[in-house]
Coordinates of C-alpha atoms in Angstrom, one line a residue:
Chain A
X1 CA 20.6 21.0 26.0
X2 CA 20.0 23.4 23.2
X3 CA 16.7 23.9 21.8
X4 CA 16.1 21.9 18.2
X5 CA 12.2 23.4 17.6
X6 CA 10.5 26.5 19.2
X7 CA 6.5 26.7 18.3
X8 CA 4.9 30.0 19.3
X9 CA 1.6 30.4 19.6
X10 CA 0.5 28.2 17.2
X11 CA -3.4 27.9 16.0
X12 CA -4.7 25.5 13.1
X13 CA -8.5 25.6 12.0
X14 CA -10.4 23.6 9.0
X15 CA -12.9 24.4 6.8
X16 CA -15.4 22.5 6.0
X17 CA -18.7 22.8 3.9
X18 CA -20.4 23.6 6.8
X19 CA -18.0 25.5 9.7
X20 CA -15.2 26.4 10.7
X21 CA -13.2 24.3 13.0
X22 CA -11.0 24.9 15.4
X23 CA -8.6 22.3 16.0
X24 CA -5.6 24.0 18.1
X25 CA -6.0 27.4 19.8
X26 CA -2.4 29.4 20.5
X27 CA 0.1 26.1 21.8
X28 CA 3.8 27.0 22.4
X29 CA 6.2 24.8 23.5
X30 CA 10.1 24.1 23.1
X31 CA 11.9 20.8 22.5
X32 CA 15.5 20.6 23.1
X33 CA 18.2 18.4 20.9
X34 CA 17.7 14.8 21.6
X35 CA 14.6 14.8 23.5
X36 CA 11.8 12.6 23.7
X37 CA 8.6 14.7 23.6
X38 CA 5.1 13.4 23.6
X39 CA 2.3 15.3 23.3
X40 CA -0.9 13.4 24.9
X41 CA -4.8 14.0 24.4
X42 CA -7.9 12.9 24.0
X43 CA -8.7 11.3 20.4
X44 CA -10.2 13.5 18.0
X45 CA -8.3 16.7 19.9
X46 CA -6.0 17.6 17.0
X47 CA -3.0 16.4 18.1
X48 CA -2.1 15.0 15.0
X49 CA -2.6 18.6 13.1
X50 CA 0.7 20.0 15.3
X51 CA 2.9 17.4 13.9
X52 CA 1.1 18.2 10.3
X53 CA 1.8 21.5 11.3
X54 CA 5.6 21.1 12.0
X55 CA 6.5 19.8 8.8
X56 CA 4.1 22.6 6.5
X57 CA 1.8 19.8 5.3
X58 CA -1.5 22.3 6.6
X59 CA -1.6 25.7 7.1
X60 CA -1.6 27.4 10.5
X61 CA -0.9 30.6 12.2
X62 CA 1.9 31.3 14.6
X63 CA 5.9 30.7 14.7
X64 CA 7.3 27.8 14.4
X65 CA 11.5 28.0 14.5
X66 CA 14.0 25.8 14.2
X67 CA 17.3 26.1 15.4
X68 CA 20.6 24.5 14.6
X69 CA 24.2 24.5 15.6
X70 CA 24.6 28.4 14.5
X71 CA 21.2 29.5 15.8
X72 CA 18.2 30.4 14.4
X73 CA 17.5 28.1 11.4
X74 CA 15.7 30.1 7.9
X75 CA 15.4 26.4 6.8
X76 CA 13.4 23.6 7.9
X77 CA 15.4 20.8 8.6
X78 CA 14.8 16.9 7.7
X79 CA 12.1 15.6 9.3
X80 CA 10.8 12.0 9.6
X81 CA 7.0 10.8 10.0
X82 CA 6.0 7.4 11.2
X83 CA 2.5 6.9 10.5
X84 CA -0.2 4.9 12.6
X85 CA 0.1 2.0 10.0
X86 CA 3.3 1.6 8.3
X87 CA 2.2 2.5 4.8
X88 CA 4.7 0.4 3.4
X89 CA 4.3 0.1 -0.6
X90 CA 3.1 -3.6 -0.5
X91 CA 4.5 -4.1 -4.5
X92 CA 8.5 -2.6 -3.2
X93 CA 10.8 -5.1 -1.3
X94 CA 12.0 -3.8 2.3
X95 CA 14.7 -2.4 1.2
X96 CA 13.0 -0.4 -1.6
X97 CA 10.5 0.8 1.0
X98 CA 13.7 1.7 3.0
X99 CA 15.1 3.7 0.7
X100 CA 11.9 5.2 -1.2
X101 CA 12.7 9.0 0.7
X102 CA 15.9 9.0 -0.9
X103 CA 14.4 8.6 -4.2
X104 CA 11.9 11.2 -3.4
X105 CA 14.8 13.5 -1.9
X106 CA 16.8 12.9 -5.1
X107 CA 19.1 11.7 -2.5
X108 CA 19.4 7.9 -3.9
X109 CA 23.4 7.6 -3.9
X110 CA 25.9 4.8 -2.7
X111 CA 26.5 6.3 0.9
X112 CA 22.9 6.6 1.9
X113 CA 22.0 3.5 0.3
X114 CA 24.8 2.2 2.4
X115 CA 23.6 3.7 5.8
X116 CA 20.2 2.1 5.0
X117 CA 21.2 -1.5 4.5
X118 CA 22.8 -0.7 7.8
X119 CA 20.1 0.0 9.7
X120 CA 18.3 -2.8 8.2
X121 CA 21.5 -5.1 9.6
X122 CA 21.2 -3.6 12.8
X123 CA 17.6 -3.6 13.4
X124 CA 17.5 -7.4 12.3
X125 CA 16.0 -6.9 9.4
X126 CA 18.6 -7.4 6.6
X127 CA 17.2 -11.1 6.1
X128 CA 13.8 -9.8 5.0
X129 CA 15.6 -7.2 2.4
X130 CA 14.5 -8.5 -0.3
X131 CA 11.1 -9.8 1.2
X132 CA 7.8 -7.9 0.6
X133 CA 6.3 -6.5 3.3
X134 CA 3.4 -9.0 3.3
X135 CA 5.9 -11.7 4.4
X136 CA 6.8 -9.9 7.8
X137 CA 4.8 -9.5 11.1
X138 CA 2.9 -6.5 12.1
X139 CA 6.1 -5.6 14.5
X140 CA 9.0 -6.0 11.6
X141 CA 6.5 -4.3 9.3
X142 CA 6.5 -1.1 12.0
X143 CA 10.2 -1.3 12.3
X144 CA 11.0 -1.4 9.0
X145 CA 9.1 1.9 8.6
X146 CA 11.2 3.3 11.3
X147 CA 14.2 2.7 9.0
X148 CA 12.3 4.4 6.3
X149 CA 11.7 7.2 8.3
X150 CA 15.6 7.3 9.3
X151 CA 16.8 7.1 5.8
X152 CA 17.5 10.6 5.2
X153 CA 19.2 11.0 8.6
X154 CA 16.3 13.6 10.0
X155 CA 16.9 15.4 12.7
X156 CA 13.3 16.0 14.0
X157 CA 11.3 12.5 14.5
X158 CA 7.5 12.9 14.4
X159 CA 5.2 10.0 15.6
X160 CA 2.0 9.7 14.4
X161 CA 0.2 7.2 17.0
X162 CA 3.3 4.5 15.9
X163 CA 1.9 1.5 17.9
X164 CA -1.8 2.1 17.8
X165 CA -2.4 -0.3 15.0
X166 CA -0.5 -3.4 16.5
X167 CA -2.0 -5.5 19.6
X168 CA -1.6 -4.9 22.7
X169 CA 1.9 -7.3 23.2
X170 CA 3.7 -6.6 20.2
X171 CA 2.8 -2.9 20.8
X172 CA 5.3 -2.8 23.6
X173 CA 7.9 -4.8 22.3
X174 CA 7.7 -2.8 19.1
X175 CA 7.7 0.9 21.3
X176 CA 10.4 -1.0 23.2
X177 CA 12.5 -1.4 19.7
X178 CA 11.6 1.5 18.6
X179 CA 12.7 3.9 21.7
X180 CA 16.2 1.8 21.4
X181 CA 16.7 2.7 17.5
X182 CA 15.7 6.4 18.3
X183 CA 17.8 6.8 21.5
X184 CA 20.5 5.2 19.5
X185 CA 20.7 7.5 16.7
X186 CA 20.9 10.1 18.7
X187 CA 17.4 11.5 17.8
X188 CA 15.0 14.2 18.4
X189 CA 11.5 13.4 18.9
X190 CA 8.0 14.3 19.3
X191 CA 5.5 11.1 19.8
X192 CA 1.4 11.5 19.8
X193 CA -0.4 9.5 21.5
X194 CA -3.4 8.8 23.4
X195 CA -2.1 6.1 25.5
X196 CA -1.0 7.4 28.5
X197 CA 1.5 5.0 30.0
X198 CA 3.6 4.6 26.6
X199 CA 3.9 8.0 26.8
X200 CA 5.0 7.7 30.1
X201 CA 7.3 5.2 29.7
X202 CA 9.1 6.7 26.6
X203 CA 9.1 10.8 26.9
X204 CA 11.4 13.0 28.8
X205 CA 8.7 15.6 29.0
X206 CA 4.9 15.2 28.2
X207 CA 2.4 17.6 27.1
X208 CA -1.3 17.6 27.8
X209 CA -3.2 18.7 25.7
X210 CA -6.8 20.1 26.4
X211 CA -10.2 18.9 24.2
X212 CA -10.8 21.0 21.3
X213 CA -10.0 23.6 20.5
X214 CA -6.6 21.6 22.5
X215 CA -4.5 24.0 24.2
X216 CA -2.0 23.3 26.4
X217 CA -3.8 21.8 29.9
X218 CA -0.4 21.0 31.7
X219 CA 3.6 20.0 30.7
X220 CA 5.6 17.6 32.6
X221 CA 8.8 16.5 32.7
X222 CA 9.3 13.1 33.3
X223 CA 12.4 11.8 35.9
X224 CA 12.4 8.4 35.2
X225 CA 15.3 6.1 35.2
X226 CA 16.7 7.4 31.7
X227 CA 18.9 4.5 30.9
X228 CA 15.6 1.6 31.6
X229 CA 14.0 0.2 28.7
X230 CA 10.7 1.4 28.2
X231 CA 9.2 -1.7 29.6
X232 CA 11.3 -1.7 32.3
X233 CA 10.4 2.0 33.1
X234 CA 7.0 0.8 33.7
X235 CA 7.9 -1.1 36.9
X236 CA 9.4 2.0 38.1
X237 CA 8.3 3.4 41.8
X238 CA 6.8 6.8 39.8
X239 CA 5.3 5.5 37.6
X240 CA 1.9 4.8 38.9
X241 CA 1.9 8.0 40.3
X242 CA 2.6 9.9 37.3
X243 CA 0.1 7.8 35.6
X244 CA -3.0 8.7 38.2
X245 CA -2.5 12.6 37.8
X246 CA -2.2 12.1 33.9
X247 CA -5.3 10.2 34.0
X248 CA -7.1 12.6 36.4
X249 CA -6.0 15.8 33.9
X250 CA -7.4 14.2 30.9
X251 CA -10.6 12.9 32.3
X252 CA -11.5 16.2 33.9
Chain B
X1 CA 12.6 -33.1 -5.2
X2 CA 12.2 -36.8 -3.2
X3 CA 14.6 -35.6 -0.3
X4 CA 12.0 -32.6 -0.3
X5 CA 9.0 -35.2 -0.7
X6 CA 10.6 -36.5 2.8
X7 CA 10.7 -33.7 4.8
X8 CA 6.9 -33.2 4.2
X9 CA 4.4 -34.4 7.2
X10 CA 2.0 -37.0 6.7
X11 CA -1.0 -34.4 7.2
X12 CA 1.0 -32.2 4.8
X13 CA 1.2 -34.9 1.8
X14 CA -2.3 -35.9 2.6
X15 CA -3.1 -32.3 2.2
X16 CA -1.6 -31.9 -0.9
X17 CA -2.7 -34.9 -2.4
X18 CA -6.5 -34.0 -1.6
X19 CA -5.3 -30.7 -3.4
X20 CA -4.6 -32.4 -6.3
X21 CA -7.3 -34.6 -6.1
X22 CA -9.7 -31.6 -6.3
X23 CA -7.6 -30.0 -9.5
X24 CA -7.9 -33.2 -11.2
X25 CA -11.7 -33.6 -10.4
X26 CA -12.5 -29.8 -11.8
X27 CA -10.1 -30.9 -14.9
X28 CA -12.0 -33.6 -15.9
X29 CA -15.3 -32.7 -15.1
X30 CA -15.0 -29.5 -16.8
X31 CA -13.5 -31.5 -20.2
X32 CA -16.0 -34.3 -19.8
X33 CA -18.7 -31.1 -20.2
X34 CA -17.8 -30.0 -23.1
X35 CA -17.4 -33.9 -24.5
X36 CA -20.7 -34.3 -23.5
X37 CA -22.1 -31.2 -24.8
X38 CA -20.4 -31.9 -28.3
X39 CA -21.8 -35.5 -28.6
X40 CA -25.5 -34.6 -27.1
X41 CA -25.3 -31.9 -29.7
X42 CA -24.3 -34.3 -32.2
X43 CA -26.5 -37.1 -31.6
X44 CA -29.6 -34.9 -30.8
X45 CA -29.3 -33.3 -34.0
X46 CA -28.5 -36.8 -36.0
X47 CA -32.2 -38.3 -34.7
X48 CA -33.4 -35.0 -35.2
X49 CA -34.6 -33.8 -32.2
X50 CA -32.5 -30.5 -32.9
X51 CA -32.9 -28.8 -36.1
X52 CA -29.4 -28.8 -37.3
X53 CA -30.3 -26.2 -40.1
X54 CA -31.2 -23.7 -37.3
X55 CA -28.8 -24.9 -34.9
X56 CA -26.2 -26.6 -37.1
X57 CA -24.0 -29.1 -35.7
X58 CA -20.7 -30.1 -34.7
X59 CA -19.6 -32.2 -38.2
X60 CA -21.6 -29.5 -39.8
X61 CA -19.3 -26.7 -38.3
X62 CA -16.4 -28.7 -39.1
X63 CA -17.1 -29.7 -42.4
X64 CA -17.5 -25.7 -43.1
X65 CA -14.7 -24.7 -41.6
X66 CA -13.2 -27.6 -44.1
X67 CA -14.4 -26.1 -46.5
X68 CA -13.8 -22.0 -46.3
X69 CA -10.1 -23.6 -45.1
X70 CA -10.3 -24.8 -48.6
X71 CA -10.9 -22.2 -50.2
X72 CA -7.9 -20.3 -48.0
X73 CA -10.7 -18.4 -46.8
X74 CA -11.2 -19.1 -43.0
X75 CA -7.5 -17.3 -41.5
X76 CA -8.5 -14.2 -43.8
X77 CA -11.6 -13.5 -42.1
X78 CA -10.0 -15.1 -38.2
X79 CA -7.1 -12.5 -38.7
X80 CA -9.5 -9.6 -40.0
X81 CA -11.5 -9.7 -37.0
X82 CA -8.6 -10.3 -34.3
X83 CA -6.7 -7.5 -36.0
X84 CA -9.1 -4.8 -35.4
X85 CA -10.4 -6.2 -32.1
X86 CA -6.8 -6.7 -30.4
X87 CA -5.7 -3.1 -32.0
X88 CA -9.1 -1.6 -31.2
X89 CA -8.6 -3.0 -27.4
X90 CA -4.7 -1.7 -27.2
X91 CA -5.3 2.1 -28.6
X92 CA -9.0 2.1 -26.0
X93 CA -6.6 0.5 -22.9
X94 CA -3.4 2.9 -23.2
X95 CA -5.8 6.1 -25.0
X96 CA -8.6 5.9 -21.8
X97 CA -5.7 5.4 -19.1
X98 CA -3.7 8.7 -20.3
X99 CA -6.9 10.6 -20.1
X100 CA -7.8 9.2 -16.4
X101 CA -4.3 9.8 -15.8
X102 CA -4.9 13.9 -16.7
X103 CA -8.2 14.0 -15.1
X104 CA -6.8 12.6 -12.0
X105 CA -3.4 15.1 -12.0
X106 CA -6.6 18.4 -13.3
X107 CA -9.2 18.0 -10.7
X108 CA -11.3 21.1 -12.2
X109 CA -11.3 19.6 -16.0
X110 CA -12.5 16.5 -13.8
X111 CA -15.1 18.3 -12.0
X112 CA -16.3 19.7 -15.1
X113 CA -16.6 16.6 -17.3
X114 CA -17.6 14.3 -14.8
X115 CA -21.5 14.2 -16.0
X116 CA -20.5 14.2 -19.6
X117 CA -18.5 11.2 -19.2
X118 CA -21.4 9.2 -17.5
X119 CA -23.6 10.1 -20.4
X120 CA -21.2 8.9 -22.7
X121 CA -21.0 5.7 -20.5
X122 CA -24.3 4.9 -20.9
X123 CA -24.8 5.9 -24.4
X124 CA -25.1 3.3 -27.0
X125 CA -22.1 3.6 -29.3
X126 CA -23.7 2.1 -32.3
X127 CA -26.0 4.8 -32.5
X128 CA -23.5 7.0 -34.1
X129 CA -22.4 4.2 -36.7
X130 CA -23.9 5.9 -39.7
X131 CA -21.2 8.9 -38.4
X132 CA -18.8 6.5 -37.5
X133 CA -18.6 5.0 -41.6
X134 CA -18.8 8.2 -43.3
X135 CA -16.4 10.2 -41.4
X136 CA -13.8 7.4 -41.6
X137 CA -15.0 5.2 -44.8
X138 CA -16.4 1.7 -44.9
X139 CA -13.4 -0.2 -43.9
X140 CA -11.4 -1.5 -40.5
X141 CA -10.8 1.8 -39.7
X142 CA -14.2 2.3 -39.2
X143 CA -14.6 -1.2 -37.1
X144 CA -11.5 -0.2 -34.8
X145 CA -13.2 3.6 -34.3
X146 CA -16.4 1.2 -33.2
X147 CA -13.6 -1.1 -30.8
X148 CA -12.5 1.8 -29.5
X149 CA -15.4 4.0 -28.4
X150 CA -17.1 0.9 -26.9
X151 CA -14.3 0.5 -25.3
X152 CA -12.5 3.5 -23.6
X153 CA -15.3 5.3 -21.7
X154 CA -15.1 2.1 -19.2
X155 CA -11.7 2.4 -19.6
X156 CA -11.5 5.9 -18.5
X157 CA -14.3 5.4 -15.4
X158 CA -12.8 2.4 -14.2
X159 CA -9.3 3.8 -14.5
X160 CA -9.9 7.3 -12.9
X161 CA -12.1 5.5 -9.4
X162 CA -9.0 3.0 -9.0
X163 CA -6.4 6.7 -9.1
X164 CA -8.7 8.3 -6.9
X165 CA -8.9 5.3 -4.6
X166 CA -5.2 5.2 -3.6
X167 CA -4.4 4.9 0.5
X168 CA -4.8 8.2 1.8
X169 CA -2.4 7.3 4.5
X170 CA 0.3 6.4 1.4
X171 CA -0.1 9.8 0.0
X172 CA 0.1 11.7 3.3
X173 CA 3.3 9.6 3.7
X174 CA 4.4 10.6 0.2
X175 CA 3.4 14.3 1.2
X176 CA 5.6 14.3 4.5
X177 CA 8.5 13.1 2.6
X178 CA 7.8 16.6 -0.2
X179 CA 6.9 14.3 -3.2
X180 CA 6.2 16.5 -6.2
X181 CA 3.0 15.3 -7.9
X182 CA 5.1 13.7 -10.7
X183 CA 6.9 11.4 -7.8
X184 CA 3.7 10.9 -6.2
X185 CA 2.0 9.7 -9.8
X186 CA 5.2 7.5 -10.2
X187 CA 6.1 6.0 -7.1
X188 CA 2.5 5.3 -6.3
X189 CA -0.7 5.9 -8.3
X190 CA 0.8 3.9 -10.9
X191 CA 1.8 1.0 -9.0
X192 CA -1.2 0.8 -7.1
X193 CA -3.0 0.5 -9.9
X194 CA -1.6 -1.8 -11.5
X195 CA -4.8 -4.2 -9.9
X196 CA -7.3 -2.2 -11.6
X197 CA -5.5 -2.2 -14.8
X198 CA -5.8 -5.7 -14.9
X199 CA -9.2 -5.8 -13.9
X200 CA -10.0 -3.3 -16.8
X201 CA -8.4 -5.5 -19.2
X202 CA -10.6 -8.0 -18.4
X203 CA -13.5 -6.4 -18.8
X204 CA -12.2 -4.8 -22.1
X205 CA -11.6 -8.1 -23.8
X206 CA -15.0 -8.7 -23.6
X207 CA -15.9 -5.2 -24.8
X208 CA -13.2 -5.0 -27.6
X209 CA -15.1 -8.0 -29.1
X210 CA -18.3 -6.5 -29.1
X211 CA -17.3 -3.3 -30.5
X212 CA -15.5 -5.2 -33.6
X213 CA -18.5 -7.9 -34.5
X214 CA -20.8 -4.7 -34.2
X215 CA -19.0 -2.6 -36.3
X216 CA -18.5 -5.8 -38.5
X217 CA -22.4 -5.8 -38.6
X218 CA -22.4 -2.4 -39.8
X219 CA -19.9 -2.1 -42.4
X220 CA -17.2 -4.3 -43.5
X221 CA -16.9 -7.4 -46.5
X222 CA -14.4 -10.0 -44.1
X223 CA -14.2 -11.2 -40.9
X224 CA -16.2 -13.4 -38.8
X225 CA -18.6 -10.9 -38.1
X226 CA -19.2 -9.8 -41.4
X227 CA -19.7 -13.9 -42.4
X228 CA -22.3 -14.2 -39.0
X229 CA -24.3 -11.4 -41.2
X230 CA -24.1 -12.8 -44.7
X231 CA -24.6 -16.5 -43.0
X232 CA -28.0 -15.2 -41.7
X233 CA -28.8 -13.3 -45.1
X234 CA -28.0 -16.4 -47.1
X235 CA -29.7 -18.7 -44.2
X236 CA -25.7 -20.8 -44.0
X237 CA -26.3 -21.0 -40.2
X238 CA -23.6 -23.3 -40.2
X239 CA -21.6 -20.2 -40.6
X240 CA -22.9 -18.2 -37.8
X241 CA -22.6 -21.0 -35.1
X242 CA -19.2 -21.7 -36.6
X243 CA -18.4 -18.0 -36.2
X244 CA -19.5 -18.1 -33.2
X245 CA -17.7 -20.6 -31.8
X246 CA -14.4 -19.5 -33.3
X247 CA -15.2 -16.1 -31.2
X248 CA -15.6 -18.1 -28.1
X249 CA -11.9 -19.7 -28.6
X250 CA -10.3 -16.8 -29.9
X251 CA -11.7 -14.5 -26.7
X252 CA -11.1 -17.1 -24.0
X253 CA -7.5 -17.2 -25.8
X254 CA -7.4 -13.4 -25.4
X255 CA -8.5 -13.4 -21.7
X256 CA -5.9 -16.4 -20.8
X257 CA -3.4 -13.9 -22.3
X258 CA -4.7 -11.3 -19.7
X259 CA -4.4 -13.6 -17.0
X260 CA -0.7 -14.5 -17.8
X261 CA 0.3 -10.6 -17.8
X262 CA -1.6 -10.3 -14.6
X263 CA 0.5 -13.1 -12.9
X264 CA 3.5 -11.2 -14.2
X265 CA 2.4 -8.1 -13.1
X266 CA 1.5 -8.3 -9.4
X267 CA 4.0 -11.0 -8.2
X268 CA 4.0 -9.4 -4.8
X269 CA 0.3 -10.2 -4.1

């Protein structure tokens, strides 16, 4: 696989009235095209400042590349962000939510518009089109922000803590949708989580992440049973395993 | 609608019913209140135990409202008074929600006039009436200046907390997707808004009323407050309470008519 993102010793600090903090100190790591990436750690480690990072929302120092079919990319490329809630605009329809990147993007034209109703058809959601995001269930609300976040065909997905808002049962039928959609459409993708069995049951390769300031405690690749759900993946003989020695490095 | 009516549950129609029950119930009581009110205030006055030339009475306000109709007086001073209060309230609503717009899109200018807009807040505006009528003459321009700076500061405050309030999450979302501040402005500190706006409204209608009858105290020769003053100087209370109540109708009209726009506006709540 060839590598979509290259970060190179990355390090993000905040001011603050008072200090100075340092959130990350000098992280590098690599994901390839297509791969499932999640990047684990305690809350409040600053987990959520790489992905910030990644698409130039906060300043930081280091490299961070990107690469496309010809090499070394001067651009950076489309990237999706699914949030910990879905921040759908409660006064747009589904579909407008859907398709509010392309009107940001300047991108609102017949074929994407097209590609979105789509995804709305596939992912089962083309019968709440026109309904308004207070009609649909905490799960249908999350997925329809997936399709928002797939609007403008990204190639780089980042996951904000998708599922943490949902309970604990629609949470894994959701990550379960979810994983399918993204595996689907063929995309890359880095998830951040705390939880340590979704991340588990969805990455190829997980990154542990160290309290703050985080760096990089330990990186794993995951050999799972590729084509399981990620519900199913959970019943798988490694799992507990992997789970144990995840739990043990954070809780050091 | 009766193949509907069928489909319906017996709890359901019983539900309903109750519903309807209750509407009725608030209906009536609140019309048989105001019945009763009119005729206590009526008889009351009639075997004297209220002094209908202080507190009039309800023939009494209808027989002058008989009589300034006669004299094709009453609409002259009705439309005076609604004209500068309902134009007063429009120029305050759109004038204080452009300037919140630019103090939300300027932070500094915000920073900076952030104490000077409290102590405007909670200056009283008729204090600068004398100002007011010789910089703009003793007529409804005057009266609307008076509508308008009782009204706007609120305006502006009110206006500027509900920008600054917006989802933090929404515009981090907005931010990820490389919204310009234009976009973000558009596509969501308006619409989210729109709640506040309408909550502003209401409280203007009651403030765009107060700013016209005051500057009608100070300087003006029609409208209802202009005959609440020469009722009192030429003890005609029947006037004032008749004035009075014609403000009540008029305002509750006014607010009914913010209601409407605000079940228009926000049909996705």
């Amino acid at each position: 696989m060839e590598t979509l993102l290259e970060i190179i010793g990355l390090s993000i600090s905040y001011q603050t009235k008072k200090q100075e903090i340092k959130a990350i100190d000098n992280i590098s790591f690599t994901v390839k095209k297509g791969e499932f990436v999640a990047i684990i750690g305690r809350s409040g480690c600053g987990k959520t400042s790489i992905l910030s990072a990644i698409s130039n929302l906060i300043p930081y120092i280091g490299k961070i590349k990107f690469y496309n079919d010809k090499g070394l990319s001067t651009n950076r490329p489309q990237i999706g962000y699914m949030l910990q809630r879905d921040e759908l605009f409660p006064w747009l329809t589904i579909r407008q939510n859907a398709c509010l990147p392309l009107k940001i993007k300047n991108n609102y034209t017949k074929e994407k518009i097209e590609y979105v109703d789509n995804l709305l058809e596939k992912y089962g959601l083309s019968a709440f089109k026109n309904s308004y995001p207070n009609q649909l269930s905490g799960g249908m609300r999350q997925r329809a922000a997936l399709i928002r976040t797939l609007a403008i065909s990204p190639s780089l997905l980042l996951l904000d803590e998708p599922f943490s808002a949902l309970d604990s049962q629609t949470r894994i039928s959701v990550c379960d949708d979810v994983y399918n959609i993204i595996k689907k459409e063929n995309k890359t993708a880095i998830l951040v989580t705390h939880d340590i069995s979704e991340a588990i049951s969805v990455a190829d390769k997980i990154i542990v992440l160290t309290e703050r300031p985080a760096n990089i405690l330990s990186m794993h690749e995951i050999n799972l049973n590729k084509e399981l759900s990620p519900l199913k993946r959970r019943e798988e003989k490694g799992f507990a395993s992997l789970f144990e020695t995840l739990w043990g490095e954070l809780h050091k | 609608m009766k193949r509907k009516y069928k489909i319906l549950s017996f709890e359901r129609r019983k539900y309903l019913k109750n519903q309807k029950i209750k509407t009725t119930l608030i209906w009536s009581v609140r019309i048989f209140l105001l019945v009763f009110f009119i005729f206590a205030w009526e008889f009351l006055a009639k075997i004297n135990v209220i002094d209908s030339f202080l507190f009039s009475s309800p023939s009494r306000v209808i027989k002058t409202v008989i009589d300034l109709q006669s004299q094709n007086e009453l609409l002259k001073h009705i439309f005076t008074t609604l004209w500068e209060t309902v134009v007063g309230f429009l120029i305050a609503t759109i004038l204080g929600t452009l300037i919140a717009l630019l103090l939300w899109l300027f932070e500094h200018a915000r920073m900076v006039l952030e104490p000077y807009i409290v102590i405007l807040n909670a200056l009283p505006k008729i204090a600068l009436g004398p100002i007011i009528i010789i910089a703009f003459g003793a007529g409804q321009k005057s009266i609307i200046f008076m509508t308008v700076l009782v009204t706007i500061i609120v305006t502006i405050i009110s206006m500027l907390t509900g920008f600054l309030q917006t989802d933090k999450g929404k515009l981090f979302l907005l931010h990820s997707m490389g919204a310009s501040k234009m976009q973000i402005l558009t596509k969501l500190i308006i619409p989210n808004s729109l709640p506040t706006l309408i909550s502003t409204l209401k409280v203007n209608v009651g403030l765009s009323w107060i700013g016209s009858i005051m500057g009608e105290y100070i300087v003006s020769r029609q409208g209802l407050g202009y005959l609440i003053v020469y009722g009192g100087q030429v003890l005609k209370l029947d006037l004032v309470m008749m004035s009075t109540l014609i403000l009540c109708v008029l305002a509750g009209l006014m607010y009914a008519f913010v209601a409407l726009l605000e079940k228009l506006l926000t049909k996705w709540q």
